[in-house]
Amino acid sequence: LVDHRWLSPWGVLRLCDCLLRGVAQVVFVNNPLSGFLILIGLFLADVTVGGATVFCIIIAFFVAKVLLDLPDGQISAGLPLFSPVLVGSVTASLFTPFFNSPITPAVWGYMGVAAVFSVCVFAGLSHLLASHNLPAYTLPFNIATSLIFLGMRGAGYGASPTVDTATDLPPATDSPAFDGLENASLVTPDDLVHVEWDKVCLGMLLSSGQVWAVESVACSALVGVAMLLFSPLLTAACFVGGAIGTLTALVVSEGPYAAAYAGVWGYNGFLAGGAMLFFVVASPRVLVLAVVNALLATFIQAAVVPVFGQNNLPVFTFPFCLASLLLLAAVSSSSSFHRVASPSFPE
Amino acid sequence: LVDHRWLSPWGVLRLCDCLLRGVAQVVFVNNPLSGFLILIGLFLADVTVGGATVFCIIIAFFVAKVLLDLPDGQISAGLPLFSPVLVGSVTASLFTPFFNSPITPAVWGYMGVAAVFSVCVFAGLSHLLASHNLPAYTLPFNIATSLIFLGMRGAGYGASPTVDTATDLPPATDSPAFDGLENASLVTPDDLVHVEWDKVCLGMLLSSGQVWAVESVACSALVGVAMLLFSPLLTAACFVGGAIGTLTALVVSEGPYAAAYAGVWGYNGFLAGGAMLFFVVASPRVLVLAVVNALLATFIQAAVVPVFGQNNLPVFTFPFCLASLLLLAAVSSSSSFHRVASPSFPE
Amino acid sequence: LVDHRWLSPWGVLRLCDCLLRGVAQVVFVNNPLSGFLILIGLFLADVTVGGATVFCIIIAFFVAKVLLDLPDGQISAGLPLFSPVLVGSVTASLFTPFFNSPITPAVWGYMGVAAVFSVCVFAGLSHLLASHNLPAYTLPFNIATSLIFLGMRGAGYGASPTVDTATDLPPATDSPAFDGLENASLVTPDDLVHVEWDKVCLGMLLSSGQVWAVESVACSALVGVAMLLFSPLLTAACFVGGAIGTLTALVVSEGPYAAAYAGVWGYNGFLAGGAMLFFVVASPRVLVLAVVNALLATFIQAAVVPVFGQNNLPVFTFPFCLASLLLLAAVSSSSSFHRVASPSFPE
C-alpha cells in the first residue's frame, strides 16, 4: 500500500490505513485492523469520544503532511497521529467530569488547537530525543492536553458557582490521594481487609480502556483482542503491567480504592509494561525490568496526582512517559540489553 | 570594529558597541544603533529601569569576558548580554508592583547577583542546547530572575501586614487568570461584546515594550523604529505575533481584559513570531508556523500563569522560550525547512 | 583488588570495598577507608540511619550487578551506589520529623523500592547526560526519595489527626521560608543584630553531616577527617562552599535562622563547592566559579523550599544538582577551563 502515491485513487484507502494505524499505535500496535477494532470500542463506549478521536486525527494528518511535511515513513506508520488520537478521546471523556459542564462547540475548537499543538510538539520532541535514541512516547499528547485544560479553565470553564471545585472532583481520578491527606488513620491491616478483590480484577481489565480514558468493559475487551491479533507477548506484558499498577495502587493510596477499581491506577502500568518489551529484545532480565517500570510508573503517578490536583489537572500519561524514558535510557547504558533495531512486534 | 583589541584606545568604543548590541539582541536585532534607540526608550519610560539595565549589562560584560572567558565572537554580538539586560529592566519595573515596596540598595545587590547568574546559566544552557542546534533564547534571564524574586520573598520582602498578598497582586499581570477561577459565569456572547477594540489595538502596540516589562507608548514606538532599521520583515513578524497573542488572550482569559490592553498577553507572541522568522529561512510554511508558535506561546502563558501565581511569581518569558524551543526542534526534523546558517536578518 | 573476580574468595572483600567507596562517593571521595569512617559517623549519629544505609546499598549492589549488569568499572568505583546510600540515610533520618510517626517495617519496604529506583534512574540519567559529558550527581537519589515520600503520604502516612500538618513541620527544614511569608516586617538592621555568629560557625561545620541528613558534630567531624585523607584541597573547597551557603542563608531567609544553625542551608553549598573543583582542573578562575556555584545552589534552595513545601516535601539536594549541572555545562563552553580527564583528586 505504501507504494501508491497519496493523490492517486488509492489515496483515500491509504489515508484510512494511516489513521487506523494511528489509533492502534497508542498501545504500540502497528496494524490497521487492530486500530479499527479499538475505534469500534471507543464508539461503543461513547459516541462523542469516538467522534472526537476521528476529528482530531484528521486534523493531525493534515498538519503532519501539509504543514510540517514530516517523513512519509513516520506518517504511514501512524506515529505522529497517536498523540492527537489521545487528545480527542481523553478531552472528550474527561471534559464533563472535570469541568461540570457539557461539551460546547468552543470545546471542539480548543480540541482542534490541541491536535495541531500535539503534532508540532511530537515533531519537536522526536527530534530532540532521537539524538539519545529515545522515542517521545505520548508526551506530546500530555503537553497539548494539559495546555488546553489549563487554557479552558483560564477562560472560565468549569468554575462552579460555589468555589468547591476542588472537593467535588470526580472520585474516579484523584480523590484517593486527597483523602490520604485528610484521613487521619494510618494504614492498618483492617483497611486491607476491605479490598474487594473481584473489583480489583475488573480494574486490571479496565486499565486497557483507560489508556483512552474510557471506562468500559466492551472497549477494554476489544483493545485486548486487537492487541492479541498483533502480538500475544506484547499483550501479556501490557496486562501484567496493568495488574501490577492496580495492585501497587493498593499500597500507595488509601481506601475506598474507587479509582483502582475503575482502572485509573492501571493504565500507566499497562503502557509501561508494554513499552519495555516493545523497544528492547525480550529476555528474562527485560521481563523483570518491565515489572520495575510498571512499579515506577505507578509510584510516579501517586507522587504527581496531588501536585497536578492543585491545578485541577488530571495526570494523563505523564507517569508512564517519565518512567519509560528513564528506564529505556538505563537499558541503553548496559551492554546486556539490545534495543530492537526496527520496532515491530516482540516475537 | 572587531579588529581592534579590547585594551587598545578603541576598547571603550567597542565596549559600548557590545553593550548596545546586547540591548537590541533581546528582539533578535544585532545592531548598536537599534540598541541605542531602545535604551533611550527605556530611559524615557522610567529612569530607574534604564539605569538598572545599564548596571546589569556592565556586570554581565565583565563576568562573560573576565570570569568565564566566553568566545569573543559571542560577546561582540552581544549574545551573553541580552539576558542580563532583561534581568535589569524587568526586575526594576516589576519589583514595586509585586513586592509593594520601593527599590532599596539591597535590591540592586540581588539584581547584580542575578546578572552574574544569568551569564553563567547562558553559558551552560547554550552549551547543552548547541548539541541539538538550538539557541537558549531568554531562558537564562527567566531562571535568574525567578531565583532572585523567590529569594527576595524568602528574605521577607513584600510580605504585606495583612496576609492578603495573593489577592492584591497587580491587576496588569495575572489577575484575569485568577478571576477566571473565582468568577462563576461561563463565557457568554455577552462578555465578548464588552471587548474594547481600540484598547486591544493599543495592547498590540504595547506588546513590544512589554518585552522589557515596560508599559509605555513612547518606548514601544522606539522599539518598532529600532527594529525597522534592522529588518522590516522581522518587525512585521513580531508585531503580527504580538497581535495574535493579544487576540488569543481574549479566548483564554476572562474580562475585563485589563492585562490584554496593557500588552501583557502580547509580548510572548511578539517574541515567538520573530523567533521563527529569525532562525528559519522564510517561506509561506514558516509564516504559518510563526502564527502557530505565537498561538502556542500564548496558550502556554495561560497555562502557567496560575501555576506561577501560587508562588507569587510572574511568568516572565518562559512561555515564549518553551514554545519556540519545541517548534524550532520540530522544524529541524523536517526536510522542507532550512535553518538559517548564520542568523542575521531574514531578508 | 580489581583483578580478582567477583565469585572468587576475594569477592566478599571486593564487595565491601565497593560498598564503602559508594558511601564515600557522596562527597566525591573514591576511597574505602574514607567510606568506613563516614559509615562509623552515621552509626554514631543514629543506629537506624546507619542500618538503613547498609540495607539500601546492598540492595543497590545487586540491582546494579545482577539486574542491569552495569559496566564493572562504574560499580567498582561505587558510582551507582552513592544515590542509594543517600536514599537510606535521608529517608531514615527525615521520616520521623516529616511524618510524625515511627519507622515501621513497611517504611523499610518503601526504602528498598526507592533503592531499586535510584539505581535504575542513575543508569538512565548517566546515559542521557553522558552525551553532554556531564555526571548525574545525586539526581537519582532526589528523584527516588521524592517518589517514595509522596507515595507514603498518598498511602496515608503522616496525616495528623488535626489537619495542621503544614504548620508543625520540623523547624529545622523549611520553617524560615514559610515564616518569611507570614512575618510582616521587612528585614531591618535590627534583625541582623540577632544573628548568633557562634551558632553560624557551628552550622558551617554541621553542613558536612547534613549531606546525609544527619545533624551530629561527631559525624560531621568524621566526614571532614575522611575527606582530608583523600584530598585536602577538595575538603577545603567543600567547607568553604558550606560556609558560603550558610552565610547566604542569612540573606535569603528570615530569623530566627534555626535552619542555618543546624547546617540545613549549608549542605547544598558544601556539595556545590566540591563539585566544581572535582570535575575541573583547578585554577584561580575555578575557585571563583566554585564560590558562584555555592551561591547559586543556595539561591535555588531558597527558591524551591516554598514550592516543595506545598507538597510537604524537603528539597533534598535538588538545588546542588541543578546549580552544578548548569555551571559545569558553562565551563565546558569556554576554552579557558579544562575538564579533568579521569576525576580522582584535585591535587
Short mmCIF file of C-alpha atoms in Angstrom, two decimals, chain B residues 69-281:
data_model
loop_
_atom_site.label_atom_id
_atom_site.label_comp_id
_atom_site.label_asym_id
_atom_site.label_seq_id
_atom_site.Cartn_x
_atom_site.Cartn_y
_atom_site.Cartn_z
CA ASP B 69 36.23 33.98 29.03
CA LEU B 70 33.49 33.18 26.52
CA PRO B 71 34.35 33.20 22.80
CA ASP B 72 34.97 36.72 21.50
CA GLY B 73 32.51 36.33 18.63
CA GLN B 74 29.63 35.69 21.04
CA ILE B 75 30.49 38.69 23.20
CA SER B 76 30.89 41.04 20.26
CA ALA B 77 27.43 40.09 19.02
CA GLY B 78 26.01 40.76 22.48
CA LEU B 79 24.63 37.25 22.90
CA PRO B 80 25.61 36.68 26.56
CA LEU B 81 24.40 40.18 27.38
CA PHE B 82 20.73 40.25 26.44
CA SER B 83 19.60 38.10 29.34
CA PRO B 84 21.19 40.47 31.91
CA VAL B 85 19.54 43.40 30.08
CA LEU B 86 16.18 41.79 30.79
CA VAL B 87 17.20 40.96 34.36
CA GLY B 88 17.81 44.66 34.93
CA SER B 89 14.79 46.13 33.20
CA VAL B 90 12.27 43.51 34.35
CA THR B 91 13.41 43.47 37.97
CA ALA B 92 13.39 47.25 38.15
CA SER B 93 9.95 47.59 36.63
CA LEU B 94 8.19 44.64 38.33
CA PHE B 95 9.71 44.92 41.81
CA THR B 96 7.45 47.69 43.06
CA PRO B 97 4.10 46.27 41.89
CA PHE B 98 4.98 42.73 43.01
CA PHE B 99 6.51 43.48 46.38
CA ASN B 100 4.57 46.63 47.29
CA SER B 101 7.76 48.33 48.39
CA PRO B 102 10.31 50.75 46.94
CA ILE B 103 13.61 49.59 45.43
CA THR B 104 16.29 49.62 48.12
CA PRO B 105 20.06 49.28 47.68
CA ALA B 106 19.71 45.64 48.72
CA VAL B 107 17.50 45.05 45.69
CA TRP B 108 20.29 46.39 43.47
CA GLY B 109 22.55 43.82 45.14
CA TYR B 110 20.16 40.97 44.33
CA MET B 111 19.96 42.36 40.79
CA GLY B 112 23.73 42.18 40.41
CA VAL B 113 23.76 38.58 41.67
CA ALA B 114 21.06 37.72 39.14
CA ALA B 115 23.09 39.31 36.36
CA VAL B 116 26.06 37.10 37.27
CA PHE B 117 23.82 34.03 37.40
CA SER B 118 22.21 34.80 34.05
CA VAL B 119 25.56 34.90 32.25
CA CYS B 120 26.64 31.60 33.85
CA VAL B 121 23.32 29.96 33.02
CA PHE B 122 23.56 31.32 29.47
CA ALA B 123 26.94 29.68 29.02
CA GLY B 124 25.64 26.40 30.46
CA LEU B 125 22.40 26.19 28.51
CA SER B 126 23.99 27.34 25.25
CA HIS B 127 26.45 24.50 25.52
CA LEU B 128 23.73 21.94 26.24
CA LEU B 129 21.31 23.14 23.57
CA ALA B 130 24.01 23.64 20.96
CA SER B 131 24.26 19.86 20.63
CA HIS B 132 20.66 20.00 19.40
CA ASN B 133 21.42 23.07 17.29
CA LEU B 134 19.03 25.18 19.36
CA PRO B 135 19.60 28.60 20.95
CA ALA B 136 18.93 29.27 24.64
CA TYR B 137 16.63 32.24 23.92
CA THR B 138 15.88 34.17 27.10
CA LEU B 139 15.80 31.13 29.39
CA PRO B 140 18.84 32.33 31.39
CA PHE B 141 17.01 35.56 32.18
CA ASN B 142 13.91 33.63 33.24
CA ILE B 143 15.84 31.33 35.54
CA ALA B 144 17.98 34.04 37.13
CA THR B 145 15.11 36.43 37.71
CA SER B 146 12.83 33.72 39.11
CA LEU B 147 15.58 32.81 41.57
CA ILE B 148 16.05 36.31 42.94
CA PHE B 149 12.32 37.01 43.08
CA LEU B 150 11.82 33.86 45.17
CA GLY B 151 14.96 34.61 47.19
CA MET B 152 13.78 38.13 47.99
CA ARG B 153 10.39 36.82 49.04
CA GLY B 154 12.13 34.28 51.27
CA ALA B 155 14.04 37.15 52.86
CA GLY B 156 10.76 38.80 53.81
CA TYR B 157 10.37 41.38 51.07
CA GLY B 158 6.85 42.19 50.07
CA ALA B 159 5.18 40.42 52.95
CA SER B 160 2.28 42.76 53.48
CA PRO B 161 1.00 43.35 57.05
CA THR B 162 -2.27 41.66 56.22
CA VAL B 163 -1.75 38.24 54.69
CA ASP B 164 -3.76 39.06 51.56
CA THR B 165 -0.69 39.16 49.29
CA ALA B 166 -2.33 36.78 46.92
CA THR B 167 -5.41 38.89 46.45
CA ASP B 168 -3.88 42.31 45.77
CA LEU B 169 -1.43 41.32 43.09
CA PRO B 170 -1.04 43.86 40.32
CA PRO B 171 -4.06 43.53 38.03
CA ALA B 172 -1.86 44.03 35.00
CA THR B 173 -0.29 40.62 35.30
CA ASP B 174 -2.25 37.64 36.39
CA SER B 175 -5.50 38.83 37.81
CA PRO B 176 -7.53 37.70 34.76
CA ALA B 177 -6.49 34.11 35.25
CA PHE B 178 -7.32 34.24 38.92
CA ASP B 179 -10.60 35.92 38.26
CA GLY B 180 -11.32 33.05 35.92
CA LEU B 181 -11.20 30.67 38.85
CA GLU B 182 -13.39 32.78 41.04
CA ASN B 183 -15.82 34.14 38.55
CA ALA B 184 -18.83 31.88 38.36
CA SER B 185 -20.30 32.70 34.95
CA LEU B 186 -19.19 30.91 31.83
CA VAL B 187 -18.03 32.87 28.80
CA THR B 188 -21.17 34.05 27.06
CA PRO B 189 -21.54 36.14 23.88
CA ASP B 190 -22.38 38.97 26.23
CA ASP B 191 -18.89 39.09 27.64
CA LEU B 192 -17.37 39.30 24.24
CA VAL B 193 -19.44 42.39 23.47
CA HIS B 194 -17.55 44.28 26.15
CA VAL B 195 -14.18 43.94 24.42
CA GLU B 196 -12.93 47.46 23.71
CA TRP B 197 -11.25 47.03 20.37
CA ASP B 198 -9.38 50.33 20.45
CA LYS B 199 -7.69 49.24 23.66
CA VAL B 200 -6.92 45.86 22.12
CA CYS B 201 -5.07 47.63 19.30
CA LEU B 202 -3.18 49.67 21.85
CA GLY B 203 -2.34 46.41 23.66
CA MET B 204 -0.86 45.02 20.45
CA LEU B 205 1.41 48.06 20.17
CA LEU B 206 2.37 47.98 23.86
CA SER B 207 3.44 44.32 23.45
CA SER B 208 6.77 45.42 22.03
CA GLY B 209 7.62 47.46 25.12
CA GLN B 210 6.39 44.73 27.48
CA VAL B 211 9.27 42.55 26.29
CA TRP B 212 11.33 44.71 28.67
CA ALA B 213 8.33 44.82 31.07
CA VAL B 214 7.78 48.48 30.24
CA GLU B 215 4.28 49.82 29.56
CA SER B 216 4.93 52.95 27.56
CA VAL B 217 3.77 54.01 24.11
CA ALA B 218 6.95 56.03 23.50
CA CYS B 219 9.19 53.09 24.34
CA SER B 220 7.15 50.66 22.24
CA ALA B 221 7.28 53.03 19.28
CA LEU B 222 11.04 53.41 19.60
CA VAL B 223 11.40 49.63 19.69
CA GLY B 224 9.39 49.48 16.48
CA VAL B 225 11.59 52.09 14.79
CA ALA B 226 14.75 50.36 16.03
CA MET B 227 13.60 47.03 14.59
CA LEU B 228 12.57 48.61 11.26
CA LEU B 229 16.10 49.94 10.87
CA PHE B 230 17.35 46.38 11.07
CA SER B 231 14.75 44.32 9.24
CA PRO B 232 11.20 45.24 8.19
CA LEU B 233 10.23 41.57 7.71
CA LEU B 234 11.29 40.64 11.24
CA THR B 235 9.43 43.65 12.60
CA ALA B 236 6.27 42.64 10.79
CA ALA B 237 6.54 39.06 12.10
CA CYS B 238 6.99 40.29 15.65
CA PHE B 239 4.06 42.68 15.58
CA VAL B 240 1.82 40.07 13.94
CA GLY B 241 2.87 37.69 16.72
CA GLY B 242 2.03 40.31 19.33
CA ALA B 243 -1.37 40.86 17.75
CA ILE B 244 -2.11 37.13 17.70
CA GLY B 245 -1.09 36.84 21.33
CA THR B 246 -3.35 39.70 22.37
CA LEU B 247 -6.29 38.29 20.41
CA THR B 248 -5.75 34.80 21.81
CA ALA B 249 -5.83 36.29 25.28
CA LEU B 250 -9.47 37.21 24.68
CA VAL B 251 -10.16 33.49 24.22
CA VAL B 252 -8.14 32.06 27.12
CA SER B 253 -8.82 34.69 29.76
CA GLU B 254 -11.89 36.40 31.10
CA GLY B 255 -12.96 40.05 31.20
CA PRO B 256 -12.21 42.82 31.97
CA TYR B 257 -9.08 42.10 29.93
CA ALA B 258 -7.01 44.80 31.61
CA ALA B 259 -3.87 42.73 31.08
CA ALA B 260 -4.54 42.31 27.37
CA TYR B 261 -5.00 46.08 26.96
CA ALA B 262 -1.65 46.66 28.71
CA GLY B 263 0.19 44.39 26.28
CA VAL B 264 0.98 41.76 28.91
CA TRP B 265 -0.58 38.99 26.84
CA GLY B 266 1.23 40.08 23.70
CA TYR B 267 4.93 40.01 24.43
CA ASN B 268 5.32 36.25 24.34
CA GLY B 269 3.58 36.15 20.96
CA PHE B 270 5.74 39.09 19.84
CA LEU B 271 8.94 37.21 20.57
CA ALA B 272 7.54 33.89 19.32
CA GLY B 273 6.58 35.37 15.95
CA GLY B 274 10.04 36.84 15.49
CA ALA B 275 11.88 33.73 16.65
CA MET B 276 10.53 31.56 13.83
CA LEU B 277 11.46 34.02 11.08
CA PHE B 278 14.83 34.77 12.58
CA PHE B 279 16.12 31.21 12.74
CA VAL B 280 14.46 29.63 9.69
CA VAL B 281 14.71 30.61 6.03
#
